[in-house]
XYZ file of C-alpha atoms in Angstrom:
481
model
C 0.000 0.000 0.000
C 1.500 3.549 -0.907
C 2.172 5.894 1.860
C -0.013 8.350 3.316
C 1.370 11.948 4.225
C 0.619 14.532 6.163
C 1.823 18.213 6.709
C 1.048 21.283 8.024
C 0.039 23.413 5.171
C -0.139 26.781 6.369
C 2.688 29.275 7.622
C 4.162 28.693 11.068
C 2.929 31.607 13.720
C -0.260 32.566 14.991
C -3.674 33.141 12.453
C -7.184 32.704 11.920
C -6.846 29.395 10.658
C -3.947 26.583 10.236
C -4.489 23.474 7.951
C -3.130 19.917 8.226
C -3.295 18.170 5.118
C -3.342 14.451 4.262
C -2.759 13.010 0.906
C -3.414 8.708 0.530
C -5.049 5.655 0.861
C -5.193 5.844 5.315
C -6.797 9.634 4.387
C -10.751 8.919 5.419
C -9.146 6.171 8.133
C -7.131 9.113 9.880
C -10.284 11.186 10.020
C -12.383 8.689 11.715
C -9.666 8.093 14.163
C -8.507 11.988 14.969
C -12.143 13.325 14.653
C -14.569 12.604 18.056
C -18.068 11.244 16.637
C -17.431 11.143 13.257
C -20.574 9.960 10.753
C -20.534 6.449 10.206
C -20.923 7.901 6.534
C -18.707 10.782 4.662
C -19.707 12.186 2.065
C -16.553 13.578 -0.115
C -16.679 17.018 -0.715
C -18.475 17.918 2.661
C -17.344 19.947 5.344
C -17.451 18.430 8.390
C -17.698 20.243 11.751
C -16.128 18.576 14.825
C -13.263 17.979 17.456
C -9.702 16.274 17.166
C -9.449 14.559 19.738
C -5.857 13.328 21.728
C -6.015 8.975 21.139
C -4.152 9.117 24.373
C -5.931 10.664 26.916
C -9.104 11.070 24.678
C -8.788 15.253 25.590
C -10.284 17.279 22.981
C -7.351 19.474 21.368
C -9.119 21.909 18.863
C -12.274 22.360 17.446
C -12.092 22.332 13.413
C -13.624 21.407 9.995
C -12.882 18.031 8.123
C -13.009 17.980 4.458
C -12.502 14.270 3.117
C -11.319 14.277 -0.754
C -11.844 10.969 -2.954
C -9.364 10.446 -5.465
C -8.705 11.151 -8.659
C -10.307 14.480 -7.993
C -7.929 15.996 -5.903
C -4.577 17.723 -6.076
C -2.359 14.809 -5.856
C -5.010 12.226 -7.541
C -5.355 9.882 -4.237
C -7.273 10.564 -1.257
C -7.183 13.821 0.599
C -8.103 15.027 3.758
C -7.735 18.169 5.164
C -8.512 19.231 8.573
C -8.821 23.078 9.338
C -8.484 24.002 12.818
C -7.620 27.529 14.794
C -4.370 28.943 13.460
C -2.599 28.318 16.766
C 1.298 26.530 16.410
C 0.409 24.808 19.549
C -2.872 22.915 18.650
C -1.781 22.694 14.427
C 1.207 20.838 16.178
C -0.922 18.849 18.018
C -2.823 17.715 15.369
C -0.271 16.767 13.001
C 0.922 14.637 16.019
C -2.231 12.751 16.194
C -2.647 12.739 12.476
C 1.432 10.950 12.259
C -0.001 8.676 15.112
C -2.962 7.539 13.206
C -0.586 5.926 10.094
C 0.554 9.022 8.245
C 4.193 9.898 7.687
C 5.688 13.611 7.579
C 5.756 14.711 4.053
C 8.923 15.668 2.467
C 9.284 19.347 1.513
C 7.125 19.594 -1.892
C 5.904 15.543 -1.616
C 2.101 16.766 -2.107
C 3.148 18.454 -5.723
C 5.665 15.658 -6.610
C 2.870 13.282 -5.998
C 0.624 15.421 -8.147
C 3.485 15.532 -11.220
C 4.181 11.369 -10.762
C 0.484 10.630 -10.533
C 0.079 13.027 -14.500
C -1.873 15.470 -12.817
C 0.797 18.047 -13.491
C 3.640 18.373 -15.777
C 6.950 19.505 -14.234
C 7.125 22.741 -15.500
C 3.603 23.348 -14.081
C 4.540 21.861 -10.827
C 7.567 24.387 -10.844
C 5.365 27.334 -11.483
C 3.487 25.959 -8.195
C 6.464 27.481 -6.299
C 6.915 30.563 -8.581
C 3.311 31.802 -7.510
C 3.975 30.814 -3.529
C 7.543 33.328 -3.983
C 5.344 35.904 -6.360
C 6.143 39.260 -5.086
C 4.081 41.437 -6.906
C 1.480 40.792 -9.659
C 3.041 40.658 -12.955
C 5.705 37.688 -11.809
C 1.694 36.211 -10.177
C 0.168 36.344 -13.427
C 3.181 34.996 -15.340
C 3.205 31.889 -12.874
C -0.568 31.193 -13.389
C -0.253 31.260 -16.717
C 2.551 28.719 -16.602
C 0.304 26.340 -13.708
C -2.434 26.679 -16.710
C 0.215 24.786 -18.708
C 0.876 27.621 -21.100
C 4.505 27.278 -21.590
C 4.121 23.528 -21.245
C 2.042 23.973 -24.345
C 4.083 25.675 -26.461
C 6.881 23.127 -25.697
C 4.779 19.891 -26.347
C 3.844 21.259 -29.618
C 7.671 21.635 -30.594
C 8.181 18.366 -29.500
C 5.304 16.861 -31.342
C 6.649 18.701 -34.371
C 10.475 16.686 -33.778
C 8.553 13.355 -33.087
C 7.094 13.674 -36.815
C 11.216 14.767 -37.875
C 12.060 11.699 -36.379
C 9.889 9.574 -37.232
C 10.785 10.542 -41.097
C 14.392 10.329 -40.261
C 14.241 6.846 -39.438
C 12.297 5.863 -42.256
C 14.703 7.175 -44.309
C 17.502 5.725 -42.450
C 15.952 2.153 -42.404
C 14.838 1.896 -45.920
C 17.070 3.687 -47.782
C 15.785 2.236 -51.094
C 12.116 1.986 -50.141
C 9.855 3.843 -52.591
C 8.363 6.244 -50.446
C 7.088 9.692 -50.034
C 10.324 11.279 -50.587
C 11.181 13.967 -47.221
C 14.346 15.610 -48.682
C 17.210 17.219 -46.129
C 16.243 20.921 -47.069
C 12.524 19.682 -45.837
C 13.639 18.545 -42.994
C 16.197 21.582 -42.234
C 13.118 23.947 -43.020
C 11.240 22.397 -40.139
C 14.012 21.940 -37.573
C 14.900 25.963 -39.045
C 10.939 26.975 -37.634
C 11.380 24.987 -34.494
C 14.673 26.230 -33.820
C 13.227 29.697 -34.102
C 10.386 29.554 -31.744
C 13.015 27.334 -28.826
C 15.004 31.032 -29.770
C 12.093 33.494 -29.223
C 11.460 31.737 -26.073
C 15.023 32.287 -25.349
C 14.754 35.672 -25.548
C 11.936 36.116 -23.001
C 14.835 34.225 -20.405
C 15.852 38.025 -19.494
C 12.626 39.633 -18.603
C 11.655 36.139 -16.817
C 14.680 36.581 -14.505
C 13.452 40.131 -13.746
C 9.808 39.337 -13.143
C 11.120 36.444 -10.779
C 13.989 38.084 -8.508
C 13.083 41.883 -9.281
C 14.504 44.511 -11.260
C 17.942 45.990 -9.694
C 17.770 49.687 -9.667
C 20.795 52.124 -8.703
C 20.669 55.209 -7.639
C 23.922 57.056 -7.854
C 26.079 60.155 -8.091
C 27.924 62.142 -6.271
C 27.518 63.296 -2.571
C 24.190 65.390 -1.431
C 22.487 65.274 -4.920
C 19.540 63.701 -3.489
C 19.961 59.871 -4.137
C 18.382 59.131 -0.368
C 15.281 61.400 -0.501
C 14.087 59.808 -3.741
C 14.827 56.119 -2.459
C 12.530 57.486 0.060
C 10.140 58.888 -2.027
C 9.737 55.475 -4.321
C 9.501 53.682 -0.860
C 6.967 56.183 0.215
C 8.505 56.208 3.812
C 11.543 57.525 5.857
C 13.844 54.254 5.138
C 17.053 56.134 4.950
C 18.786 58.805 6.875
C 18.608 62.629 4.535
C 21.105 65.431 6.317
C 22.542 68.197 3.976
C 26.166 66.557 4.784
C 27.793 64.963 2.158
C 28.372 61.624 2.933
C 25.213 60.622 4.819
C 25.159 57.393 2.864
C 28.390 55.616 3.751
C 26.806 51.891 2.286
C 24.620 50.572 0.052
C 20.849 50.353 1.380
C 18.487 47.708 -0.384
C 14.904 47.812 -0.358
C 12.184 45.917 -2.185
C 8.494 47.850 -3.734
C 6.903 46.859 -6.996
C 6.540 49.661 -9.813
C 3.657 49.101 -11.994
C 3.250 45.077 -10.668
C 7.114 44.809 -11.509
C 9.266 43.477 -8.531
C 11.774 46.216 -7.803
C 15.039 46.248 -5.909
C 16.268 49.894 -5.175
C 20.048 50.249 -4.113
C 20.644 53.396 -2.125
C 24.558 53.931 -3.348
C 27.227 55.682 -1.673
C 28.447 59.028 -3.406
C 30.885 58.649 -6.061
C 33.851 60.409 -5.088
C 37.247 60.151 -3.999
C 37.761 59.734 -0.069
C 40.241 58.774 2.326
C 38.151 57.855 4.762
C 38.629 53.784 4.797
C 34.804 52.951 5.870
C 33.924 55.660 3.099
C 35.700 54.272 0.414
C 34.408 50.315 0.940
C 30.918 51.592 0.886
C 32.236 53.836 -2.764
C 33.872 50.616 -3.990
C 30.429 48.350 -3.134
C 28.493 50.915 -5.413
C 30.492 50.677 -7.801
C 29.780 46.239 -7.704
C 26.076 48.119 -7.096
C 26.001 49.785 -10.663
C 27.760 47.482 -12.620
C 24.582 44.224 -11.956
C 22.022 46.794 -11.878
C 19.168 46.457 -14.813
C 18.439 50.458 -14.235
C 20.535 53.202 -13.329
C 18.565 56.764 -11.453
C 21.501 58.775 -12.069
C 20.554 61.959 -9.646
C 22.289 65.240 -9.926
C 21.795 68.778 -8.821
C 20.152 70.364 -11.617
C 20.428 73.761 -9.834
C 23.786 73.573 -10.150
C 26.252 73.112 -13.271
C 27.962 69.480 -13.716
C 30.592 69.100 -12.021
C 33.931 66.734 -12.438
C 32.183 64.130 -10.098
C 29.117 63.728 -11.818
C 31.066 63.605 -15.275
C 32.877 60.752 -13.239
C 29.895 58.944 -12.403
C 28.435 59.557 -15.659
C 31.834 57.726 -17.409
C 31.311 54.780 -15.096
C 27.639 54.547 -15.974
C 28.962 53.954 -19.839
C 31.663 51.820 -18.617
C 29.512 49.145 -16.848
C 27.048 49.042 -19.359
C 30.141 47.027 -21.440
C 30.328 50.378 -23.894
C 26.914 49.486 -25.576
C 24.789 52.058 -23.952
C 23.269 54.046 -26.479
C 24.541 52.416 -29.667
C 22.167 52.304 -32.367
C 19.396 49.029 -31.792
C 20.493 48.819 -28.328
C 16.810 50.559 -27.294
C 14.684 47.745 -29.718
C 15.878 44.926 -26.773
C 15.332 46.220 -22.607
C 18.882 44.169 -21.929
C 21.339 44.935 -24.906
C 22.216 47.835 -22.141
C 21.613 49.087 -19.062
C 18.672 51.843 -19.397
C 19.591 55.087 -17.344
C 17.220 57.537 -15.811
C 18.661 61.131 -15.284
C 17.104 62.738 -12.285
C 17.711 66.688 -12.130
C 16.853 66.957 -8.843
C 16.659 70.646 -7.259
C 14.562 72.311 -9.125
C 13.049 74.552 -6.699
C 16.222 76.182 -6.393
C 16.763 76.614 -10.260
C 17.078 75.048 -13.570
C 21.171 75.021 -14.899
C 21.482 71.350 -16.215
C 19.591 70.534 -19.691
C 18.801 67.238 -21.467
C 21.516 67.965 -23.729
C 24.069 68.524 -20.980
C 22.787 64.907 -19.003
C 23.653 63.394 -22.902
C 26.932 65.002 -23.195
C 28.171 63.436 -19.894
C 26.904 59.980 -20.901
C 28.983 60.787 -24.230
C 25.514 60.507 -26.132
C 24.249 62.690 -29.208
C 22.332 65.330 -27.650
C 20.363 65.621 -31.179
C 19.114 62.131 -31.047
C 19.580 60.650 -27.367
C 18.304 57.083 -27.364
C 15.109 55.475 -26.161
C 16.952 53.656 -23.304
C 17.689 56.893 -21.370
C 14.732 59.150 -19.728
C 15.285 62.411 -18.310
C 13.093 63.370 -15.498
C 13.267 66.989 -13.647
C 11.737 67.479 -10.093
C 12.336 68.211 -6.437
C 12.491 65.771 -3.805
C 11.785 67.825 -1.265
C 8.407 68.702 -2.148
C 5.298 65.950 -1.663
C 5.178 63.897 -4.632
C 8.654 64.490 -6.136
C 9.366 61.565 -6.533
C 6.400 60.232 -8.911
C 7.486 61.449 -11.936
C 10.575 59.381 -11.356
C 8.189 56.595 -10.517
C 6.423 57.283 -13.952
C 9.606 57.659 -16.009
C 10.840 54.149 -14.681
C 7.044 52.146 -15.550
C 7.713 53.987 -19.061
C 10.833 52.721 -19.555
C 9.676 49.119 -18.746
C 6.929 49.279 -20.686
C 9.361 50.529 -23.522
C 10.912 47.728 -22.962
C 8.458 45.144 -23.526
C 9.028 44.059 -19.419
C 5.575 44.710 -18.764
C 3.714 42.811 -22.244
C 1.283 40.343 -20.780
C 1.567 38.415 -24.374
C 3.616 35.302 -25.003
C 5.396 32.719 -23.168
C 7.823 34.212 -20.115
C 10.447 31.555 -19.171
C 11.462 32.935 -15.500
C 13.061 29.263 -14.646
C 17.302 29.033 -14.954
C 16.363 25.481 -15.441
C 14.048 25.833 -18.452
C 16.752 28.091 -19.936
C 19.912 25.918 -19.650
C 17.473 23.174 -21.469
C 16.340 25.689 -24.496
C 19.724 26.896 -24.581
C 21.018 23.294 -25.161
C 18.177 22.355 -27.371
C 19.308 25.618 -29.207
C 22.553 24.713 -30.129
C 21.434 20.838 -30.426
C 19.311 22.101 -33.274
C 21.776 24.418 -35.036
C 23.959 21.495 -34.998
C 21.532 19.279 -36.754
C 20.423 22.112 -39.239
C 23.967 22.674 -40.219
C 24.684 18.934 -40.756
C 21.518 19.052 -42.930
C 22.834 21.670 -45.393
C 26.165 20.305 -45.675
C 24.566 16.740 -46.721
C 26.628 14.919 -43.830
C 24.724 11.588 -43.537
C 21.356 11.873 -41.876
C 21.792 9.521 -39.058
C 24.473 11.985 -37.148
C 20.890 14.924 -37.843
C 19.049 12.288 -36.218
C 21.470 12.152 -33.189
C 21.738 16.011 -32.293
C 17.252 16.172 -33.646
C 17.339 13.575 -30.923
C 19.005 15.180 -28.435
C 16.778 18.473 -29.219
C 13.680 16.475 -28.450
C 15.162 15.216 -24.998
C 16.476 18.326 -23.897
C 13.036 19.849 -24.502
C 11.760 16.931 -22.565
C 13.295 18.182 -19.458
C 11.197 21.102 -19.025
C 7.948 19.182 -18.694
C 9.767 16.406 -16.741
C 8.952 13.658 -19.736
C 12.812 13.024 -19.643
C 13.860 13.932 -16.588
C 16.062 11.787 -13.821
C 15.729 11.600 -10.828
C 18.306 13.890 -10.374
C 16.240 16.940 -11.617
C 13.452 15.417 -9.617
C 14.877 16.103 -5.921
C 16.403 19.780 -7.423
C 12.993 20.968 -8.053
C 11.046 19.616 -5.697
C 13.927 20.101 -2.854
C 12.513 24.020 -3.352
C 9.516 24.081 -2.045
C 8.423 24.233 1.378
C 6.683 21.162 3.499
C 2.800 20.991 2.753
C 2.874 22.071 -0.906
């Protein structure tokens, strides 16, 4: 007889309600035993309302509702029963105790999904996208997730496979009976085919980026030099008091993270020290860390005083801003992709206390055209001391995602590292096999890398997975999912 599990499935501390679930064959047994006067008859699907009681002393340890599930019709296709009781540790602790003494066994961290994947309710990919919506921080990295538990990317990736399966299948006849007389498939056919497939495995590729974002946040920095204003507007996009503002340079003597979401985006703003040259020794680690700051940031807010000319300090700055962005910012097609460079917003802070720094002069020290400056960098004008400052910054950086494409709601997203290494080695398994196609090397070595396409693809939705990949994923998640 396969095991029956049980967890607590509800966060540890105190709430309204805590859950114990049960998933297999002892499920309705359990509940007769942990459950004082239970109905000779339970229905499935019915909430039951009743006591657990202690099988020791016979003590009554919570009230709570029973809900018996028969299988298949449940989240892990066997028997499921879950009992909800008052959100206390104590008595959800308790319970689980008499539950374990009744015939379950604690459930491994993710069991309840893994037994939903083995058992075909789910396909891998959709039992990873389980764990992306638990971690969701804000609601575009949500929807992308439920899109994925809908089985939308496993769609797309089933079809491609479907599409090598037929490949394949032609290959072999070909390979097998070479002198048949059949329906002849000729090597540009089949290159043509593997060429579209190849192309969508690449467009999903390209979606890899944004995924990453919409899964651990976009990095912003904020930098330039001392007393520009870099702490009042990581204030302002916080909308509270997070980091210490004086008018001495030098405030900031680290880098400050905090997290907020910007138009349902995940963002993660990095308060930087101010660029300049110090001997103080505490000074100059915290300089040197914003430096590591700017150079794995996604976005730059590059914050000067606009009252005030440039100075050699911001033109500093503004020369490391080019240099981390791998001297690509602002080349010509760099604005048609969000990640070919770094996109920089210019914040001329001050205004209050007068306008002296122009668009063209922010372009100049970025060593951009001030005729044409690209799409990737936005320009935004305001003071941070007054209520509200900093919301057009706010609204320059949701235009620049949505510039971007970060924000599209069309389209597979892959957000998963693991679903990337696989396309990327599909990728190049396909390239290989196209290649070999067009230079008329004998089609069983095609079949080999087609093959290995088809398998590599196979990973994603766990049809050719080990158990290696197995205990990776589900070694994620927490217990009771």
């Amino acid at each position: 007889m396969a095991d029956t599990i049980a967890a607590i499935s509800t966060p540890a501390g105190s709430g309204g309600i805590g859950i114990v679930k049960v998933s297999g064959p002892q499920s309705l047994d359990i509940m007769r035993t942990v459950m004082k006067d239970c109905p000779e008859t339970v229905r499935p699907r019915h909430a039951y309302y009743g006591n657990v009681i202690s099988q020791k002393s016979g003590d009554v340890i919570d009230e709570a509702i029973f809900i018996y599930m028969k299988a298949p019709h449940t989240y892990t296709r066997e028997d499921v029963l879950e009992i909800q009781a008052h959100g206390s540790l104590v008595a959800i602790r308790s319970i689980l105790r008499e539950v374990l003494a009744a015939g379950a066994r604690l459930a491994e961290p993710g069991e309840f999904t893994k037994l939903a994947f083995l058992n075909g309710r789910i396909d891998l990919a959709q039992a990873e996208a389980v764990i992306d919506l638990i971690n969701a921080k804000s609601e575009i990295p949500e929807r992308i997730a439920v899109g994925q538990l809908g089985g939308r990317l496993s769609r797309e990736v089933k079809s491609l496979r479907v599409t090598l399966v037929d490949v394949l299948a032609e290959m072999a006849v070909n390979i097998d009976f070479p002198d048949e007389d059949i329906e002849e498939f000729t090597l540009e056919k089949f290159a043509g085919v593997l060429d579209d497939v190849q192309q969508k495995v690449d467009r999903l590729l390209s979606t890899a980026d944004r995924g990453r974002i919409a899964r651990e946040g976009l990095k912003i920095a904020i930098v330039g030099k001392p007393n520009v204003g870099k702490s009042s507007l990581m204030n302002g996009l916080l909308g509270q008091d997070r980091v210490i503002v004086t008018a001495v340079p030098g405030t900031t003597r680290d880098t400050v993270e905090e997290a907020v979401s910007i138009g349902g985006m995940p963002v993660v703003l990095v308060d930087t020290a101010g660029m300049h040259e110090s001997d103080d020794v505490v000074e100059s680690i915290g300089i040197s860390r914003s430096r590591e700051a700017i150079e794995i940031a996604d976005m730059i807010l590059f914050v000067v005083d606009g009252s005030k000319p440039l100075e050699d300090e911001d033109q500093e700055v503004g020369r490391l801003i080019v240099e981390t962005s791998g001297g690509r910012y602002g080349l010509a097609g760099s604005s048609m992709h969000p990640f070919g460079s770094k996109r920089v917003v210019a914040v001329l802070n001050k205004r209050d206390l007068g306008i002296e720094v122009t668009a063209a002069d922010v372009c100049r020290t970025l060593g951009l055209s001030a005729e044409e400056p690209p799409a990737d960098l936005g320009i935004v004008s305001t003071s941070l001391l007054i209520p509200g400052g900093a919301d057009a910054v706010r609204e320059q950086i949701l235009n620049m995602l949505e510039r971007g494409d970060l924000l599209a709601e069309h389209g597979n997203t892959v957000t998963n590292e693991r679903h990337r290494q696989a396309l990327i080695r599909a990728n190049a398994s396909l390239l290989e096999a196209i290649d070999l196609l067009n230079r008329r090397e004998p089609l069983e070595i095609a079949e080999v890398e087609t093959r290995a396409a088809y398998e590599k693809l196979g990973e994603i939705i766990g049809e050719s997975a080990g158990e290696e990949i197995l205990d990776a994923v589900f070694s994620r998640f927490c217990l009771g999912k």
